CSV table of C-alpha atoms in Angstrom, one decimal:
chain,number,residue,atom,x,y,z
A,1,MET,CA,-26.9,-2.2,18.4
A,2,PRO,CA,-23.7,-0.6,19.6
A,3,GLY,CA,-20.7,-1.4,17.4
A,4,GLY,CA,-22.4,-3.4,14.7
A,5,LYS,CA,-23.4,-2.3,11.2
A,6,ALA,CA,-26.4,-0.6,12.8
A,7,CYS,CA,-23.9,2.0,14.1
A,8,PRO,CA,-22.9,3.5,10.8
A,9,GLY,CA,-26.4,3.4,9.6
A,10,ALA,CA,-27.7,5.3,12.5
A,11,ALA,CA,-24.7,7.7,12.4
A,12,ARG,CA,-25.2,8.5,8.8
A,13,LEU,CA,-29.0,8.9,9.2
A,14,SER,CA,-28.2,11.4,12.0
A,15,GLU,CA,-25.8,13.1,9.6
A,16,ALA,CA,-28.5,13.3,6.9
A,17,SER,CA,-30.9,14.7,9.4
A,18,GLY,CA,-28.8,17.7,10.1
A,19,GLY,CA,-25.8,16.6,12.2
A,20,ALA,CA,-24.9,17.6,15.7
A,21,VAL,CA,-21.6,19.5,15.7
A,22,PRO,CA,-21.1,22.7,13.6
A,23,ARG,CA,-17.4,22.4,12.8
A,24,ASP,CA,-14.2,20.2,12.7
A,25,GLU,CA,-11.9,20.0,15.6
A,26,GLU,CA,-8.7,18.5,17.1
A,27,GLN,CA,-8.4,16.0,19.8
A,28,ASP,CA,-5.7,17.0,22.2
A,29,ASP,CA,-6.8,16.0,25.7
A,30,GLU,CA,-7.9,12.8,27.5
A,31,GLY,CA,-11.1,12.7,29.5
A,32,ASP,CA,-14.8,12.3,29.0
A,33,GLU,CA,-15.1,15.6,27.3
A,34,ASP,CA,-12.1,15.6,25.1
A,35,MET,CA,-12.0,19.2,24.0
A,36,ARG,CA,-14.0,22.3,23.4
A,37,ASP,CA,-13.1,23.7,20.0
A,38,GLY,CA,-15.0,26.8,19.0
A,39,GLY,CA,-16.8,26.4,22.3
A,40,VAL,CA,-18.4,23.1,21.3
A,41,PRO,CA,-17.6,19.9,23.2
A,42,PHE,CA,-16.3,16.9,21.2
A,43,PHE,CA,-15.8,13.2,22.2
A,44,ILE,CA,-13.5,10.4,21.2
A,45,ASN,CA,-14.4,6.7,21.1
A,46,ARG,CA,-11.4,5.4,23.1
A,47,GLY,CA,-12.8,1.9,23.6
A,48,GLY,CA,-12.4,0.7,20.1
A,49,LEU,CA,-14.9,-1.2,18.0
A,50,PRO,CA,-17.6,-2.4,18.5
A,51,VAL,CA,-18.6,0.7,20.4
A,52,ASP,CA,-19.2,0.0,24.1
A,53,GLU,CA,-22.5,0.8,25.8
A,54,ALA,CA,-21.2,3.9,27.7
A,55,THR,CA,-19.7,5.5,24.6
A,56,TRP,CA,-22.8,4.7,22.6
A,57,GLU,CA,-25.2,6.3,25.2
A,58,ARG,CA,-22.9,9.3,25.6
A,59,MET,CA,-23.0,9.9,21.8
A,60,TRP,CA,-26.8,9.9,21.8
A,61,ARG,CA,-27.0,12.3,24.8
A,62,HIS,CA,-24.6,14.6,22.9
A,63,VAL,CA,-26.8,14.4,19.8
A,64,SER,CA,-29.9,15.2,21.9
A,65,ARG,CA,-28.2,18.3,23.4
A,66,CYS,CA,-26.8,19.7,20.1
A,67,HIS,CA,-29.3,18.8,17.4
A,68,PRO,CA,-32.0,21.5,16.7
A,69,GLU,CA,-34.7,18.9,17.2
A,70,GLY,CA,-33.2,17.7,20.5
A,71,GLU,CA,-34.0,14.4,22.0
A,72,ARG,CA,-36.8,13.8,19.5
A,73,ILE,CA,-34.4,13.1,16.6
A,74,ALA,CA,-32.4,10.7,18.7
A,75,LEU,CA,-35.5,8.7,19.7
A,76,GLN,CA,-36.8,8.8,16.2
A,77,ILE,CA,-33.6,7.2,14.8
A,78,ARG,CA,-33.0,4.7,17.6
A,79,GLY,CA,-36.6,3.6,17.6
A,80,ALA,CA,-36.7,3.0,13.8
A,81,THR,CA,-37.0,-0.5,12.6
A,82,ASP,CA,-36.7,0.2,8.8
A,83,LEU,CA,-33.5,2.2,8.5
A,84,PRO,CA,-32.1,2.0,5.0
A,85,LYS,CA,-29.1,-0.2,4.4
A,86,VAL,CA,-25.9,1.8,4.3
A,87,PRO,CA,-23.7,1.1,1.2
A,88,ILE,CA,-20.1,0.2,1.9
A,89,PRO,CA,-17.7,2.1,-0.4
A,90,SER,CA,-15.1,0.0,-2.3
A,91,VAL,CA,-11.5,0.8,-1.6
A,92,PRO,CA,-10.1,2.1,-4.9
A,93,THR,CA,-7.6,0.0,-6.8
A,94,PHE,CA,-5.6,1.1,-9.9
A,95,ALA,CA,-4.0,-0.2,-13.0
A,96,ALA,CA,-0.3,0.3,-13.1
A,97,ALA,CA,-0.7,2.9,-15.9
A,98,THR,CA,-3.3,5.0,-14.1
A,99,PRO,CA,-2.0,8.6,-13.7
A,100,ILE,CA,-1.4,10.0,-10.3
A,101,GLN,CA,-4.1,12.7,-10.6
A,102,GLU,CA,-6.7,10.1,-11.5
A,103,ARG,CA,-5.7,8.0,-8.5
A,104,LEU,CA,-6.0,11.0,-6.1
A,105,GLU,CA,-9.4,11.8,-7.5
A,106,ALA,CA,-10.5,8.3,-6.9
A,107,ILE,CA,-9.2,8.3,-3.3
A,108,GLN,CA,-10.9,11.6,-2.6
A,109,ARG,CA,-14.2,10.2,-3.9
A,110,TYR,CA,-13.8,7.2,-1.6
A,111,ILE,CA,-13.1,9.5,1.4
A,112,ARG,CA,-16.2,11.5,0.6
A,113,GLU,CA,-18.3,8.4,0.2
A,114,LEU,CA,-17.4,7.4,3.8
A,115,GLN,CA,-19.1,10.8,4.7
A,116,TYR,CA,-18.3,13.4,7.3
A,117,ASN,CA,-19.0,12.4,10.9
A,118,HIS,CA,-21.6,14.8,12.4
A,119,THR,CA,-22.4,12.7,15.5
A,120,GLY,CA,-20.1,14.6,17.8
A,121,THR,CA,-18.1,11.4,18.6
A,122,GLN,CA,-15.1,10.4,16.6
A,123,PHE,CA,-15.1,6.6,16.1
A,124,PHE,CA,-11.4,6.1,15.7
A,125,GLU,CA,-8.9,7.3,18.3
A,126,ILE,CA,-5.9,8.9,16.5
A,127,LYS,CA,-2.8,9.2,18.7
A,128,LYS,CA,-0.5,11.4,16.7
A,129,SER,CA,2.6,10.1,18.6
A,130,ARG,CA,1.9,6.5,17.5
A,131,PRO,CA,4.4,5.0,15.0
A,132,LEU,CA,3.4,5.0,11.4
A,133,THR,CA,2.8,1.2,11.3
A,134,GLY,CA,0.2,1.5,14.1
A,135,LEU,CA,-1.6,4.3,12.3
A,136,MET,CA,-1.6,2.3,9.0
A,137,ASP,CA,-3.2,-0.6,10.9
A,138,LEU,CA,-5.9,1.8,12.1
A,139,ALA,CA,-6.4,3.1,8.6
A,140,LYS,CA,-7.0,-0.5,7.4
A,141,GLU,CA,-9.6,-0.8,10.1
A,142,MET,CA,-11.3,2.3,8.8
A,143,THR,CA,-11.7,0.7,5.4
A,144,LYS,CA,-13.1,-2.4,7.0
A,145,GLU,CA,-15.7,-0.6,9.2
A,146,ALA,CA,-16.6,2.1,6.6
A,147,LEU,CA,-17.8,4.5,9.3
A,148,PRO,CA,-18.1,8.3,8.8
A,149,ILE,CA,-14.8,10.1,9.5
A,150,LYS,CA,-13.4,13.5,10.5
A,151,CYS,CA,-10.5,15.4,9.1
A,152,LEU,CA,-7.6,13.8,11.0
A,153,GLU,CA,-9.0,10.3,10.2
A,154,ALA,CA,-9.1,11.4,6.6
A,155,VAL,CA,-5.4,12.3,6.7
A,156,ILE,CA,-4.4,8.9,8.1
A,157,LEU,CA,-6.6,7.2,5.5
A,158,GLY,CA,-5.1,9.3,2.7
A,159,ILE,CA,-1.6,8.3,3.7
A,160,TYR,CA,-2.6,4.6,3.7
A,161,LEU,CA,-4.3,4.8,0.3
A,162,THR,CA,-1.3,6.6,-1.3
A,163,ASN,CA,1.5,4.5,0.1
A,164,SER,CA,1.9,2.6,-3.2
A,165,MET,CA,2.2,5.7,-5.4
A,166,ALA,CA,5.8,6.1,-6.5
A,167,GLY,CA,6.8,9.8,-6.9
A,168,LEU,CA,4.0,11.2,-4.7
A,169,GLU,CA,5.0,12.8,-1.5
A,170,ARG,CA,2.6,13.4,1.4
A,171,PHE,CA,2.7,15.8,4.4
A,172,PRO,CA,0.2,17.2,6.9
A,173,ILE,CA,-1.0,20.8,6.8
A,174,SER,CA,-2.9,22.1,9.9
A,175,PHE,CA,-4.9,25.4,10.1
A,176,LYS,CA,-5.9,27.4,13.1
A,177,THR,CA,-8.6,30.0,12.5
A,178,HIS,CA,-10.6,32.6,14.4
A,179,PHE,CA,-14.3,33.3,14.1
A,180,SER,CA,-16.8,35.0,16.4
A,181,GLY,CA,-14.6,34.9,19.5
A,182,ASN,CA,-13.6,31.3,19.1
A,183,PHE,CA,-10.7,29.3,17.6
A,184,PHE,CA,-11.1,26.4,15.2
A,185,ARG,CA,-8.7,23.8,13.8
A,186,HIS,CA,-8.5,21.8,10.7
A,187,ILE,CA,-6.1,19.4,8.9
A,188,VAL,CA,-5.6,18.1,5.4
A,189,LEU,CA,-3.0,15.9,3.7
A,190,GLY,CA,-0.8,17.9,1.4
A,191,VAL,CA,0.5,16.1,-1.7
A,192,HIS,CA,3.3,16.9,-4.1
A,193,CYS,CA,4.2,15.3,-7.4
A,194,GLY,CA,5.7,16.5,-10.7
A,195,GLY,CA,6.4,20.0,-9.4
A,196,ARG,CA,2.7,20.6,-8.3
A,197,PHE,CA,1.0,20.7,-5.0
A,198,GLY,CA,-2.5,19.6,-3.9
A,199,ALA,CA,-4.3,18.1,-1.0
A,200,LEU,CA,-6.7,15.3,0.2
A,201,GLY,CA,-9.1,15.6,3.1
A,202,ILE,CA,-12.6,15.9,4.4
A,203,SER,CA,-14.6,18.9,5.8
A,204,ARG,CA,-18.1,20.2,6.0
A,205,ARG,CA,-17.2,22.7,3.3
A,206,ASP,CA,-16.2,21.6,-0.1
A,207,ASP,CA,-13.5,24.2,-0.5
A,208,LEU,CA,-11.7,23.2,2.7
A,209,MET,CA,-10.7,19.7,1.7
A,210,TYR,CA,-9.6,18.3,-1.7
A,211,LYS,CA,-7.3,20.4,-3.9
A,212,PRO,CA,-6.1,19.0,-7.3
A,213,LEU,CA,-2.4,18.8,-8.2
A,214,ALA,CA,-2.5,22.2,-9.8
A,215,PHE,CA,-0.5,24.6,-7.5
A,216,ARG,CA,3.0,25.5,-8.5
A,217,THR,CA,4.1,26.3,-5.0
A,218,LEU,CA,3.2,25.5,-1.4
A,219,GLY,CA,2.4,29.2,-0.9
A,220,GLU,CA,-0.2,29.1,-3.6
A,221,LEU,CA,-1.8,26.0,-2.0
A,222,VAL,CA,-1.9,27.7,1.4
A,223,SER,CA,-3.3,30.9,-0.1
A,224,GLU,CA,-6.1,28.9,-1.7
A,225,TYR,CA,-7.2,27.6,1.8
A,226,GLU,CA,-6.8,31.1,3.3
A,227,GLU,CA,-9.2,32.5,0.7
A,228,ALA,CA,-11.6,29.6,1.4
A,229,TYR,CA,-11.6,30.6,5.0
A,230,ARG,CA,-12.3,34.2,4.2
A,231,ARG,CA,-15.4,33.1,2.3
A,232,CYS,CA,-16.8,31.7,5.5
A,233,TRP,CA,-15.6,34.7,7.6
A,234,HIS,CA,-12.8,32.9,9.3
A,235,SER,CA,-9.4,34.6,9.7
A,236,LEU,CA,-6.4,32.3,9.4
A,237,LYS,CA,-4.1,32.6,12.4
A,238,LYS,CA,-1.6,29.8,12.2
A,239,VAL,CA,-0.4,27.2,9.7
A,240,LYS,CA,1.5,24.1,10.8
A,241,ILE,CA,3.2,22.0,8.2
A,242,GLY,CA,4.9,18.6,8.7
A,243,GLN,CA,7.6,16.8,6.8
A,244,TYR,CA,7.1,14.2,4.1
A,245,VAL,CA,5.7,10.9,5.4
A,246,SER,CA,7.5,7.6,4.7
A,247,HIS,CA,5.9,5.2,2.2
A,248,ASP,CA,6.9,2.2,4.3
A,249,PRO,CA,3.7,1.0,6.0
A,250,HIS,CA,5.8,-0.9,8.6
A,251,SER,CA,7.9,2.1,9.6
A,252,VAL,CA,8.2,2.6,13.4
A,253,GLU,CA,9.0,6.3,13.0
A,254,GLN,CA,6.4,9.0,14.0
A,255,ILE,CA,4.8,11.4,11.6
A,256,GLU,CA,6.4,14.8,11.9
A,257,TRP,CA,3.3,17.0,12.2
A,258,LYS,CA,4.8,20.4,12.9
A,259,HIS,CA,8.2,21.0,11.2
A,260,SER,CA,7.2,24.6,10.5
A,261,VAL,CA,4.8,26.7,12.6
A,262,LEU,CA,3.9,29.9,10.9
A,263,ASP,CA,2.1,32.7,12.8
A,264,VAL,CA,0.2,34.3,10.0
A,265,ASP,CA,-0.7,37.4,12.1
A,266,LYS,CA,3.0,38.2,12.5
A,267,LEU,CA,4.1,37.6,8.9
A,268,ASP,CA,3.3,39.9,6.0
A,269,PRO,CA,2.5,38.1,2.7
A,270,GLU,CA,6.1,38.2,1.4
A,271,GLU,CA,7.5,36.8,4.7
A,272,LEU,CA,4.9,34.1,4.7
A,273,ARG,CA,5.8,33.2,1.1
A,274,LYS,CA,9.5,33.0,2.0
A,275,GLU,CA,8.8,30.8,5.1
A,276,LEU,CA,6.8,28.4,2.9
A,277,GLU,CA,9.6,28.3,0.3
A,278,ARG,CA,12.0,27.5,3.1
A,279,HIS,CA,9.8,24.6,4.2
A,280,THR,CA,9.6,23.3,0.7
A,281,ARG,CA,13.4,23.3,0.6
A,282,ASP,CA,13.5,21.4,3.9
A,283,MET,CA,11.2,18.8,2.5
A,284,ARG,CA,13.4,18.4,-0.6
A,285,LEU,CA,16.4,18.0,1.7
A,286,LYS,CA,14.5,15.3,3.5
A,287,ILE,CA,14.1,13.4,0.2
A,288,SER,CA,17.8,13.6,-0.6
A,289,LYS,CA,18.7,12.3,2.8
A,290,GLY,CA,16.1,9.7,3.4
A,291,ASN,CA,14.2,9.1,0.2
A,292,PRO,CA,10.7,8.8,1.7
A,293,SER,CA,9.1,8.0,-1.7
A,294,PRO,CA,9.8,4.7,-3.6
A,295,SER,CA,11.5,5.4,-6.8
A,296,LYS,CA,9.8,4.4,-10.0
A,297,ASP,CA,12.7,2.4,-11.4
A,298,ARG,CA,13.1,0.3,-8.2
A,299,LYS,CA,9.4,-0.3,-7.6
A,300,ARG,CA,7.7,-3.2,-9.4
A,301,GLU,CA,4.0,-2.8,-9.8
A,302,GLY,CA,1.7,-5.5,-11.1
A,303,SER,CA,-1.2,-4.9,-13.4
A,304,VAL,CA,-3.3,-3.8,-10.4
A,305,SER,CA,-2.0,-1.8,-7.5
A,306,SER,CA,-3.8,-1.3,-4.2
A,307,PRO,CA,-2.8,-0.2,-0.7
A,308,GLN,CA,-3.1,-3.7,0.6
A,309,ARG,CA,-0.7,-5.0,-2.0
A,310,SER,CA,1.8,-2.2,-2.0
A,311,GLN,CA,5.6,-2.7,-1.6
A,312,SER,CA,7.4,-0.8,1.0
A,313,SER,CA,9.9,1.9,0.2
A,314,PRO,CA,13.4,2.3,1.6
A,315,HIS,CA,13.2,3.0,5.3
A,316,ARG,CA,13.8,6.6,6.2
A,317,ARG,CA,16.3,7.7,8.8
A,318,ASN,CA,14.4,7.9,12.1
A,319,SER,CA,15.6,11.4,12.8
A,320,ARG,CA,13.3,14.3,13.8
A,321,THR,CA,14.1,17.4,11.8
A,322,GLU,CA,13.9,20.5,14.0
A,323,ARG,CA,10.7,22.5,13.9
A,324,ARG,CA,11.1,26.1,12.8
A,325,PRO,CA,8.7,28.7,14.2
A,326,SER,CA,7.9,31.6,11.9
A,327,GLY,CA,10.5,34.4,12.0
A,328,ASP,CA,13.2,32.2,13.5
A,329,LYS,CA,15.9,31.6,11.0
A,330,LYS,CA,18.0,29.4,13.3
A,331,PRO,CA,17.2,25.7,13.7
A,332,THR,CA,16.2,24.7,17.2
A,333,GLU,CA,17.4,21.6,19.0
A,334,PRO,CA,15.7,18.3,18.0
A,335,LYS,CA,12.7,17.6,20.3
A,336,THR,CA,10.9,14.4,21.1
A,337,MET,CA,7.2,14.5,20.1
A,338,PRO,CA,4.9,14.7,23.1
A,339,ASP,CA,2.3,12.0,23.6
A,340,ILE,CA,-0.7,13.8,22.2
A,341,ASN,CA,-3.7,11.6,22.7
A,342,GLY,CA,-5.9,12.5,19.9
A,343,TYR,CA,-6.8,15.4,17.7
A,344,GLN,CA,-10.1,17.1,17.0
A,345,ILE,CA,-11.2,19.8,14.7
A,346,ARG,CA,-14.0,21.8,13.3
A,347,VAL,CA,-14.6,24.2,10.4
């Protein structure tokens, strides 16, 4: 049973039965219990697929502890012999003339069809310090296994599925919020095209993931998420925004996750707006120096375009632009990304 197609079926049935963990979270530490975000433990499957027996049993113990119906729900699912067959979503493909907005909507539908992972065990280990090529291999495995995912997995998958989109830039946006004495973290994939911003992602809440390409500035996009957090009584504490990600699936550079770290508590709305405008200028400068997106006049697309058949873009300079904490107008010295083993989140 561990690792085979019974695993996604059982996981999704558990999800449909109420789930185990109340929010998203980041994976930051190694060890059996990877992190407590918002006071709730969360685990990472570090053994790959198929899931090994120890990880499988740990997942079910966690479900038994966290689910309102306790061990009974775990025994009910594991003992069932007539679980429904889980449909495997089809990876979206596009005609060359399909508008970017329609492509993003199709990708978001695909991400949602994979469903949110409520089991308390993240199936794919995302090491943020891995080179982009390794993360793209992992994203391809996600499409093959079609398991439920969490928000960081959705970001990696979103990068993979948009690699062939000329003129679309992608960058990570991370949020840290506070609610009821605990801190929570979440991440989405920001997108920019034609002078408009939007986002791809997954969350337990509909208003904390996908955003259409409709926001004139990065500040408007961030404000939209801040308002969504207010509706669920979370206060936004920090926003971390990365740089544009290369469209080259074979690039050995790392994703720059935290080019700007903005302490919302220490910035008034006007200061926050200016910091976000500065970050937007930094991203534009990155394009002029490295051209992360393939240009339309140099990219030849066939009648059908898919992530598996995309052509790579010109390789970006493997330089790490300095991170800029909020309020600090002077660039810091370039730093090497630490080896962060994983990332977990809840909302």
